[in-house]
JSON list of C-alpha atoms in Angstrom, two decimals:
[
{"chain": "A", "resi": 1, "resn": "UNK", "atom": "CA", "xyz": [-49.22, 159.41, -108.29]},
{"chain": "A", "resi": 2, "resn": "UNK", "atom": "CA", "xyz": [-48.78, 155.77, -107.19]},
{"chain": "A", "resi": 3, "resn": "UNK", "atom": "CA", "xyz": [-46.91, 154.76, -110.37]},
{"chain": "A", "resi": 4, "resn": "UNK", "atom": "CA", "xyz": [-44.98, 157.94, -111.08]},
{"chain": "A", "resi": 5, "resn": "UNK", "atom": "CA", "xyz": [-42.51, 156.24, -113.38]},
{"chain": "A", "resi": 6, "resn": "UNK", "atom": "CA", "xyz": [-45.24, 155.10, -115.81]},
{"chain": "A", "resi": 7, "resn": "UNK", "atom": "CA", "xyz": [-45.18, 157.02, -119.09]},
{"chain": "A", "resi": 8, "resn": "UNK", "atom": "CA", "xyz": [-48.03, 158.02, -121.37]},
{"chain": "A", "resi": 9, "resn": "UNK", "atom": "CA", "xyz": [-46.51, 155.74, -124.01]},
{"chain": "A", "resi": 10, "resn": "UNK", "atom": "CA", "xyz": [-46.68, 152.76, -121.66]},
{"chain": "A", "resi": 11, "resn": "UNK", "atom": "CA", "xyz": [-50.28, 153.59, -120.75]},
{"chain": "A", "resi": 12, "resn": "UNK", "atom": "CA", "xyz": [-51.20, 153.86, -124.42]},
{"chain": "A", "resi": 13, "resn": "UNK", "atom": "CA", "xyz": [-49.50, 150.49, -125.10]},
{"chain": "A", "resi": 14, "resn": "UNK", "atom": "CA", "xyz": [-51.61, 148.84, -122.38]},
{"chain": "A", "resi": 15, "resn": "UNK", "atom": "CA", "xyz": [-54.82, 150.33, -123.80]},
{"chain": "A", "resi": 16, "resn": "UNK", "atom": "CA", "xyz": [-53.84, 149.10, -127.27]},
{"chain": "A", "resi": 17, "resn": "UNK", "atom": "CA", "xyz": [-53.03, 145.59, -125.98]},
{"chain": "A", "resi": 18, "resn": "UNK", "atom": "CA", "xyz": [-56.47, 145.51, -124.34]},
{"chain": "A", "resi": 19, "resn": "UNK", "atom": "CA", "xyz": [-58.14, 146.19, -127.69]},
{"chain": "A", "resi": 20, "resn": "UNK", "atom": "CA", "xyz": [-58.69, 149.93, -127.38]},
{"chain": "A", "resi": 21, "resn": "UNK", "atom": "CA", "xyz": [-60.29, 152.53, -125.16]},
{"chain": "A", "resi": 22, "resn": "UNK", "atom": "CA", "xyz": [-63.72, 150.85, -125.01]},
{"chain": "A", "resi": 23, "resn": "UNK", "atom": "CA", "xyz": [-62.22, 147.67, -123.52]},
{"chain": "A", "resi": 24, "resn": "UNK", "atom": "CA", "xyz": [-60.03, 149.66, -121.13]},
{"chain": "A", "resi": 25, "resn": "UNK", "atom": "CA", "xyz": [-63.07, 151.60, -119.88]},
{"chain": "A", "resi": 26, "resn": "UNK", "atom": "CA", "xyz": [-65.01, 148.35, -119.41]},
{"chain": "A", "resi": 27, "resn": "UNK", "atom": "CA", "xyz": [-62.10, 146.89, -117.44]},
{"chain": "A", "resi": 28, "resn": "UNK", "atom": "CA", "xyz": [-61.64, 150.05, -115.33]},
{"chain": "A", "resi": 29, "resn": "UNK", "atom": "CA", "xyz": [-65.38, 149.93, -114.63]},
{"chain": "A", "resi": 30, "resn": "UNK", "atom": "CA", "xyz": [-65.14, 146.45, -113.10]},
{"chain": "A", "resi": 31, "resn": "UNK", "atom": "CA", "xyz": [-65.86, 144.23, -116.09]},
{"chain": "A", "resi": 32, "resn": "UNK", "atom": "CA", "xyz": [-63.45, 141.62, -117.41]},
{"chain": "A", "resi": 33, "resn": "UNK", "atom": "CA", "xyz": [-60.20, 140.37, -115.96]},
{"chain": "A", "resi": 34, "resn": "UNK", "atom": "CA", "xyz": [-56.52, 140.29, -116.81]},
{"chain": "A", "resi": 35, "resn": "UNK", "atom": "CA", "xyz": [-55.21, 136.85, -117.82]},
{"chain": "A", "resi": 36, "resn": "UNK", "atom": "CA", "xyz": [-51.50, 136.18, -118.26]},
{"chain": "A", "resi": 37, "resn": "UNK", "atom": "CA", "xyz": [-50.29, 133.39, -120.50]},
{"chain": "A", "resi": 38, "resn": "UNK", "atom": "CA", "xyz": [-48.44, 130.63, -118.68]},
{"chain": "A", "resi": 39, "resn": "UNK", "atom": "CA", "xyz": [-46.24, 127.74, -119.71]},
{"chain": "A", "resi": 40, "resn": "UNK", "atom": "CA", "xyz": [-46.40, 125.99, -116.32]},
{"chain": "A", "resi": 41, "resn": "UNK", "atom": "CA", "xyz": [-49.36, 124.28, -114.65]},
{"chain": "A", "resi": 42, "resn": "UNK", "atom": "CA", "xyz": [-49.28, 123.42, -110.95]},
{"chain": "A", "resi": 43, "resn": "UNK", "atom": "CA", "xyz": [-49.59, 119.66, -110.39]},
{"chain": "A", "resi": 44, "resn": "UNK", "atom": "CA", "xyz": [-48.87, 119.29, -106.67]},
{"chain": "A", "resi": 45, "resn": "UNK", "atom": "CA", "xyz": [-46.99, 120.61, -103.69]},
{"chain": "A", "resi": 46, "resn": "UNK", "atom": "CA", "xyz": [-44.69, 118.80, -101.28]},
{"chain": "A", "resi": 47, "resn": "UNK", "atom": "CA", "xyz": [-43.04, 119.85, -98.02]},
{"chain": "A", "resi": 48, "resn": "UNK", "atom": "CA", "xyz": [-39.40, 118.94, -97.57]},
{"chain": "A", "resi": 49, "resn": "UNK", "atom": "CA", "xyz": [-38.22, 117.93, -94.12]},
{"chain": "A", "resi": 50, "resn": "UNK", "atom": "CA", "xyz": [-35.59, 120.15, -92.47]},
{"chain": "A", "resi": 51, "resn": "UNK", "atom": "CA", "xyz": [-32.11, 119.60, -93.90]},
{"chain": "A", "resi": 52, "resn": "UNK", "atom": "CA", "xyz": [-28.86, 119.54, -91.92]},
{"chain": "A", "resi": 53, "resn": "UNK", "atom": "CA", "xyz": [-25.77, 121.42, -93.10]},
{"chain": "A", "resi": 54, "resn": "UNK", "atom": "CA", "xyz": [-23.39, 119.22, -95.04]},
{"chain": "A", "resi": 55, "resn": "UNK", "atom": "CA", "xyz": [-20.57, 119.18, -97.56]},
{"chain": "A", "resi": 56, "resn": "UNK", "atom": "CA", "xyz": [-21.92, 117.28, -100.55]},
{"chain": "A", "resi": 57, "resn": "UNK", "atom": "CA", "xyz": [-20.19, 114.28, -102.10]},
{"chain": "A", "resi": 58, "resn": "UNK", "atom": "CA", "xyz": [-20.87, 111.43, -104.46]},
{"chain": "A", "resi": 59, "resn": "UNK", "atom": "CA", "xyz": [-22.01, 109.38, -101.44]},
{"chain": "A", "resi": 60, "resn": "UNK", "atom": "CA", "xyz": [-24.36, 112.17, -100.27]},
{"chain": "A", "resi": 61, "resn": "UNK", "atom": "CA", "xyz": [-26.30, 111.90, -103.51]},
{"chain": "A", "resi": 62, "resn": "UNK", "atom": "CA", "xyz": [-25.90, 108.12, -103.89]},
{"chain": "A", "resi": 63, "resn": "UNK", "atom": "CA", "xyz": [-27.80, 107.59, -100.61]},
{"chain": "A", "resi": 64, "resn": "UNK", "atom": "CA", "xyz": [-30.95, 108.91, -102.31]},
{"chain": "A", "resi": 65, "resn": "UNK", "atom": "CA", "xyz": [-30.50, 106.87, -105.47]},
{"chain": "A", "resi": 66, "resn": "UNK", "atom": "CA", "xyz": [-28.37, 109.07, -107.72]},
{"chain": "A", "resi": 67, "resn": "UNK", "atom": "CA", "xyz": [-26.63, 106.45, -109.84]},
{"chain": "A", "resi": 68, "resn": "UNK", "atom": "CA", "xyz": [-25.21, 108.33, -112.83]},
{"chain": "A", "resi": 69, "resn": "UNK", "atom": "CA", "xyz": [-24.14, 111.98, -113.02]},
{"chain": "A", "resi": 70, "resn": "UNK", "atom": "CA", "xyz": [-22.62, 114.21, -115.64]},
{"chain": "A", "resi": 71, "resn": "UNK", "atom": "CA", "xyz": [-19.34, 116.10, -115.40]},
{"chain": "A", "resi": 72, "resn": "UNK", "atom": "CA", "xyz": [-20.98, 119.51, -114.90]},
{"chain": "A", "resi": 73, "resn": "UNK", "atom": "CA", "xyz": [-23.09, 118.15, -112.03]},
{"chain": "A", "resi": 74, "resn": "UNK", "atom": "CA", "xyz": [-20.01, 116.64, -110.37]},
{"chain": "A", "resi": 75, "resn": "UNK", "atom": "CA", "xyz": [-18.00, 119.86, -110.83]},
{"chain": "A", "resi": 76, "resn": "UNK", "atom": "CA", "xyz": [-20.73, 122.12, -109.46]},
{"chain": "A", "resi": 77, "resn": "UNK", "atom": "CA", "xyz": [-22.40, 119.98, -106.80]},
{"chain": "A", "resi": 78, "resn": "UNK", "atom": "CA", "xyz": [-19.77, 117.66, -105.30]},
{"chain": "A", "resi": 79, "resn": "UNK", "atom": "CA", "xyz": [-17.87, 119.34, -102.45]},
{"chain": "A", "resi": 80, "resn": "UNK", "atom": "CA", "xyz": [-20.48, 122.09, -102.11]},
{"chain": "A", "resi": 81, "resn": "UNK", "atom": "CA", "xyz": [-21.07, 123.55, -98.64]},
{"chain": "A", "resi": 82, "resn": "UNK", "atom": "CA", "xyz": [-24.83, 123.37, -98.03]},
{"chain": "A", "resi": 83, "resn": "UNK", "atom": "CA", "xyz": [-26.39, 125.26, -95.12]},
{"chain": "A", "resi": 84, "resn": "UNK", "atom": "CA", "xyz": [-29.08, 123.77, -92.89]},
{"chain": "A", "resi": 85, "resn": "UNK", "atom": "CA", "xyz": [-32.64, 124.64, -93.93]},
{"chain": "A", "resi": 86, "resn": "UNK", "atom": "CA", "xyz": [-36.08, 124.56, -92.36]},
{"chain": "A", "resi": 87, "resn": "UNK", "atom": "CA", "xyz": [-39.17, 122.90, -93.83]},
{"chain": "A", "resi": 88, "resn": "UNK", "atom": "CA", "xyz": [-40.02, 124.36, -97.22]},
{"chain": "A", "resi": 89, "resn": "UNK", "atom": "CA", "xyz": [-42.93, 123.74, -99.57]},
{"chain": "A", "resi": 90, "resn": "UNK", "atom": "CA", "xyz": [-42.00, 122.84, -103.12]},
{"chain": "A", "resi": 91, "resn": "UNK", "atom": "CA", "xyz": [-44.25, 122.99, -106.15]},
{"chain": "A", "resi": 92, "resn": "UNK", "atom": "CA", "xyz": [-44.19, 120.53, -109.04]},
{"chain": "A", "resi": 93, "resn": "UNK", "atom": "CA", "xyz": [-45.35, 122.15, -112.25]},
{"chain": "A", "resi": 94, "resn": "UNK", "atom": "CA", "xyz": [-45.88, 120.64, -115.69]},
{"chain": "A", "resi": 95, "resn": "UNK", "atom": "CA", "xyz": [-44.22, 122.36, -118.63]},
{"chain": "A", "resi": 96, "resn": "UNK", "atom": "CA", "xyz": [-47.08, 122.88, -121.10]},
{"chain": "A", "resi": 97, "resn": "UNK", "atom": "CA", "xyz": [-44.91, 123.67, -124.12]},
{"chain": "A", "resi": 98, "resn": "UNK", "atom": "CA", "xyz": [-41.30, 123.26, -125.11]},
{"chain": "A", "resi": 99, "resn": "UNK", "atom": "CA", "xyz": [-39.12, 125.99, -123.64]},
{"chain": "A", "resi": 100, "resn": "UNK", "atom": "CA", "xyz": [-35.64, 127.24, -122.89]},
{"chain": "A", "resi": 101, "resn": "UNK", "atom": "CA", "xyz": [-34.70, 128.00, -119.26]},
{"chain": "A", "resi": 102, "resn": "UNK", "atom": "CA", "xyz": [-35.17, 131.79, -119.47]},
{"chain": "A", "resi": 103, "resn": "UNK", "atom": "CA", "xyz": [-38.99, 131.75, -119.98]},
{"chain": "A", "resi": 104, "resn": "UNK", "atom": "CA", "xyz": [-39.41, 129.10, -117.26]},
{"chain": "A", "resi": 105, "resn": "UNK", "atom": "CA", "xyz": [-37.34, 131.09, -114.78]},
{"chain": "A", "resi": 106, "resn": "UNK", "atom": "CA", "xyz": [-39.13, 134.32, -115.75]},
{"chain": "A", "resi": 107, "resn": "UNK", "atom": "CA", "xyz": [-42.50, 132.76, -114.99]},
{"chain": "A", "resi": 108, "resn": "UNK", "atom": "CA", "xyz": [-41.29, 131.34, -111.67]},
{"chain": "A", "resi": 109, "resn": "UNK", "atom": "CA", "xyz": [-39.50, 134.53, -110.65]},
{"chain": "A", "resi": 110, "resn": "UNK", "atom": "CA", "xyz": [-37.72, 134.28, -107.30]},
{"chain": "A", "resi": 111, "resn": "UNK", "atom": "CA", "xyz": [-39.35, 130.88, -106.67]},
{"chain": "A", "resi": 112, "resn": "UNK", "atom": "CA", "xyz": [-37.27, 129.14, -109.36]},
{"chain": "A", "resi": 113, "resn": "UNK", "atom": "CA", "xyz": [-34.22, 128.36, -107.21]},
{"chain": "A", "resi": 114, "resn": "UNK", "atom": "CA", "xyz": [-34.33, 125.62, -104.61]},
{"chain": "A", "resi": 115, "resn": "UNK", "atom": "CA", "xyz": [-31.56, 124.47, -102.28]},
{"chain": "A", "resi": 116, "resn": "UNK", "atom": "CA", "xyz": [-29.39, 121.44, -102.91]},
{"chain": "A", "resi": 117, "resn": "UNK", "atom": "CA", "xyz": [-30.74, 119.88, -99.68]},
{"chain": "A", "resi": 118, "resn": "UNK", "atom": "CA", "xyz": [-34.32, 120.24, -100.91]},
{"chain": "A", "resi": 119, "resn": "UNK", "atom": "CA", "xyz": [-33.29, 118.78, -104.27]},
{"chain": "A", "resi": 120, "resn": "UNK", "atom": "CA", "xyz": [-31.80, 115.74, -102.52]},
{"chain": "A", "resi": 121, "resn": "UNK", "atom": "CA", "xyz": [-34.86, 115.34, -100.24]},
{"chain": "A", "resi": 122, "resn": "UNK", "atom": "CA", "xyz": [-37.17, 115.49, -103.26]},
{"chain": "A", "resi": 123, "resn": "UNK", "atom": "CA", "xyz": [-35.17, 112.80, -105.06]},
{"chain": "A", "resi": 124, "resn": "UNK", "atom": "CA", "xyz": [-35.30, 110.59, -101.96]},
{"chain": "A", "resi": 125, "resn": "UNK", "atom": "CA", "xyz": [-39.07, 110.94, -101.66]},
{"chain": "A", "resi": 126, "resn": "UNK", "atom": "CA", "xyz": [-39.67, 110.30, -105.37]},
{"chain": "A", "resi": 127, "resn": "UNK", "atom": "CA", "xyz": [-37.21, 107.47, -106.02]},
{"chain": "A", "resi": 128, "resn": "UNK", "atom": "CA", "xyz": [-39.81, 105.30, -107.76]},
{"chain": "A", "resi": 129, "resn": "UNK", "atom": "CA", "xyz": [-41.08, 108.09, -110.02]},
{"chain": "A", "resi": 130, "resn": "UNK", "atom": "CA", "xyz": [-40.96, 107.62, -113.77]},
{"chain": "A", "resi": 131, "resn": "UNK", "atom": "CA", "xyz": [-41.16, 111.40, -114.34]},
{"chain": "A", "resi": 132, "resn": "UNK", "atom": "CA", "xyz": [-38.44, 113.67, -115.70]},
{"chain": "A", "resi": 133, "resn": "UNK", "atom": "CA", "xyz": [-37.78, 116.60, -113.35]},
{"chain": "A", "resi": 134, "resn": "UNK", "atom": "CA", "xyz": [-36.05, 119.96, -113.85]},
{"chain": "A", "resi": 135, "resn": "UNK", "atom": "CA", "xyz": [-34.58, 121.92, -110.92]},
{"chain": "A", "resi": 136, "resn": "UNK", "atom": "CA", "xyz": [-32.72, 125.23, -110.67]},
{"chain": "A", "resi": 137, "resn": "UNK", "atom": "CA", "xyz": [-29.80, 124.96, -108.20]},
{"chain": "A", "resi": 138, "resn": "UNK", "atom": "CA", "xyz": [-26.92, 127.28, -107.34]},
{"chain": "A", "resi": 139, "resn": "UNK", "atom": "CA", "xyz": [-23.55, 125.68, -108.02]},
{"chain": "A", "resi": 140, "resn": "UNK", "atom": "CA", "xyz": [-20.12, 126.17, -106.50]},
{"chain": "A", "resi": 141, "resn": "UNK", "atom": "CA", "xyz": [-19.41, 128.89, -109.07]},
{"chain": "A", "resi": 142, "resn": "UNK", "atom": "CA", "xyz": [-22.30, 130.97, -107.64]},
{"chain": "A", "resi": 143, "resn": "UNK", "atom": "CA", "xyz": [-24.39, 130.60, -110.80]},
{"chain": "A", "resi": 144, "resn": "UNK", "atom": "CA", "xyz": [-27.78, 129.02, -111.24]},
{"chain": "A", "resi": 145, "resn": "UNK", "atom": "CA", "xyz": [-27.73, 125.64, -113.04]},
{"chain": "A", "resi": 146, "resn": "UNK", "atom": "CA", "xyz": [-30.55, 123.69, -114.67]},
{"chain": "A", "resi": 147, "resn": "UNK", "atom": "CA", "xyz": [-30.40, 120.20, -113.17]},
{"chain": "A", "resi": 148, "resn": "UNK", "atom": "CA", "xyz": [-32.44, 117.38, -114.64]},
{"chain": "A", "resi": 149, "resn": "UNK", "atom": "CA", "xyz": [-33.16, 114.05, -113.02]},
{"chain": "A", "resi": 150, "resn": "UNK", "atom": "CA", "xyz": [-34.85, 111.02, -114.51]},
{"chain": "A", "resi": 151, "resn": "UNK", "atom": "CA", "xyz": [-35.23, 107.37, -113.67]},
{"chain": "A", "resi": 152, "resn": "UNK", "atom": "CA", "xyz": [-32.19, 105.10, -113.69]},
{"chain": "A", "resi": 153, "resn": "UNK", "atom": "CA", "xyz": [-33.49, 101.56, -113.47]},
{"chain": "A", "resi": 154, "resn": "UNK", "atom": "CA", "xyz": [-35.77, 100.39, -110.68]},
{"chain": "A", "resi": 155, "resn": "UNK", "atom": "CA", "xyz": [-34.60, 102.62, -107.84]},
{"chain": "A", "resi": 156, "resn": "UNK", "atom": "CA", "xyz": [-32.46, 105.55, -108.80]},
{"chain": "A", "resi": 157, "resn": "UNK", "atom": "CA", "xyz": [-31.66, 108.61, -110.85]},
{"chain": "A", "resi": 158, "resn": "UNK", "atom": "CA", "xyz": [-29.62, 109.85, -113.78]},
{"chain": "A", "resi": 159, "resn": "UNK", "atom": "CA", "xyz": [-28.69, 113.48, -112.98]},
{"chain": "A", "resi": 160, "resn": "UNK", "atom": "CA", "xyz": [-27.19, 116.06, -115.33]},
{"chain": "A", "resi": 161, "resn": "UNK", "atom": "CA", "xyz": [-26.56, 119.82, -115.02]},
{"chain": "A", "resi": 162, "resn": "UNK", "atom": "CA", "xyz": [-26.32, 122.48, -117.68]},
{"chain": "A", "resi": 163, "resn": "UNK", "atom": "CA", "xyz": [-25.90, 126.24, -117.69]},
{"chain": "A", "resi": 164, "resn": "UNK", "atom": "CA", "xyz": [-29.19, 128.12, -117.74]},
{"chain": "A", "resi": 165, "resn": "UNK", "atom": "CA", "xyz": [-27.71, 130.02, -120.68]},
{"chain": "A", "resi": 166, "resn": "UNK", "atom": "CA", "xyz": [-27.29, 126.85, -122.75]},
{"chain": "A", "resi": 167, "resn": "UNK", "atom": "CA", "xyz": [-29.55, 126.21, -125.75]},
{"chain": "A", "resi": 168, "resn": "UNK", "atom": "CA", "xyz": [-31.19, 123.18, -124.09]},
{"chain": "A", "resi": 169, "resn": "UNK", "atom": "CA", "xyz": [-34.88, 123.21, -124.99]},
{"chain": "A", "resi": 170, "resn": "UNK", "atom": "CA", "xyz": [-37.03, 121.32, -122.52]},
{"chain": "A", "resi": 171, "resn": "UNK", "atom": "CA", "xyz": [-39.79, 119.13, -123.95]},
{"chain": "A", "resi": 172, "resn": "UNK", "atom": "CA", "xyz": [-43.43, 119.78, -123.04]},
{"chain": "A", "resi": 173, "resn": "UNK", "atom": "CA", "xyz": [-44.58, 117.48, -120.24]},
{"chain": "A", "resi": 174, "resn": "UNK", "atom": "CA", "xyz": [-41.39, 117.69, -118.18]},
{"chain": "A", "resi": 175, "resn": "UNK", "atom": "CA", "xyz": [-41.94, 118.67, -114.57]},
{"chain": "A", "resi": 176, "resn": "UNK", "atom": "CA", "xyz": [-40.29, 121.71, -112.99]},
{"chain": "A", "resi": 177, "resn": "UNK", "atom": "CA", "xyz": [-39.68, 121.66, -109.24]},
{"chain": "A", "resi": 178, "resn": "UNK", "atom": "CA", "xyz": [-39.48, 125.05, -107.52]},
{"chain": "A", "resi": 179, "resn": "UNK", "atom": "CA", "xyz": [-40.44, 126.77, -104.28]},
{"chain": "A", "resi": 180, "resn": "UNK", "atom": "CA", "xyz": [-44.17, 127.29, -103.88]}
]
């Protein structure tokens, strides 16, 4: 059996969620489709240029317009050893409803985390944007952090970081940047 760990109880739960045996038989016979609910809608993709290895600093981020940062961002992302990376395609997705980090990261799966170099390259390329962006970056402590960036005047960014376990609830309409 291909899915030997599936139980009869799980199979019955799927049939019930589909509205009963008649709907399951229709689906198994080629009618209908499975649709998963989503809280993120793809807006666009963007390819980052290759990034050189670097030790981050206040100046490293200031060169791309980061003007104001929070203490958690400074603690986690200043003095961080960042490895060189190749070109990578990022996706910008709109958050369709208010959400905590856990459902966003669950929907994105292993695509949620981007590198600090890609984060910096994205900020550089979008310096004039009026949008509010959310990123998931790995800090010096080895944990994933939710990093938000929004416009600071005419040509720059306010940047803050918070634990992905914090009770911060993101507002619908914010844009989440992840790997594509």
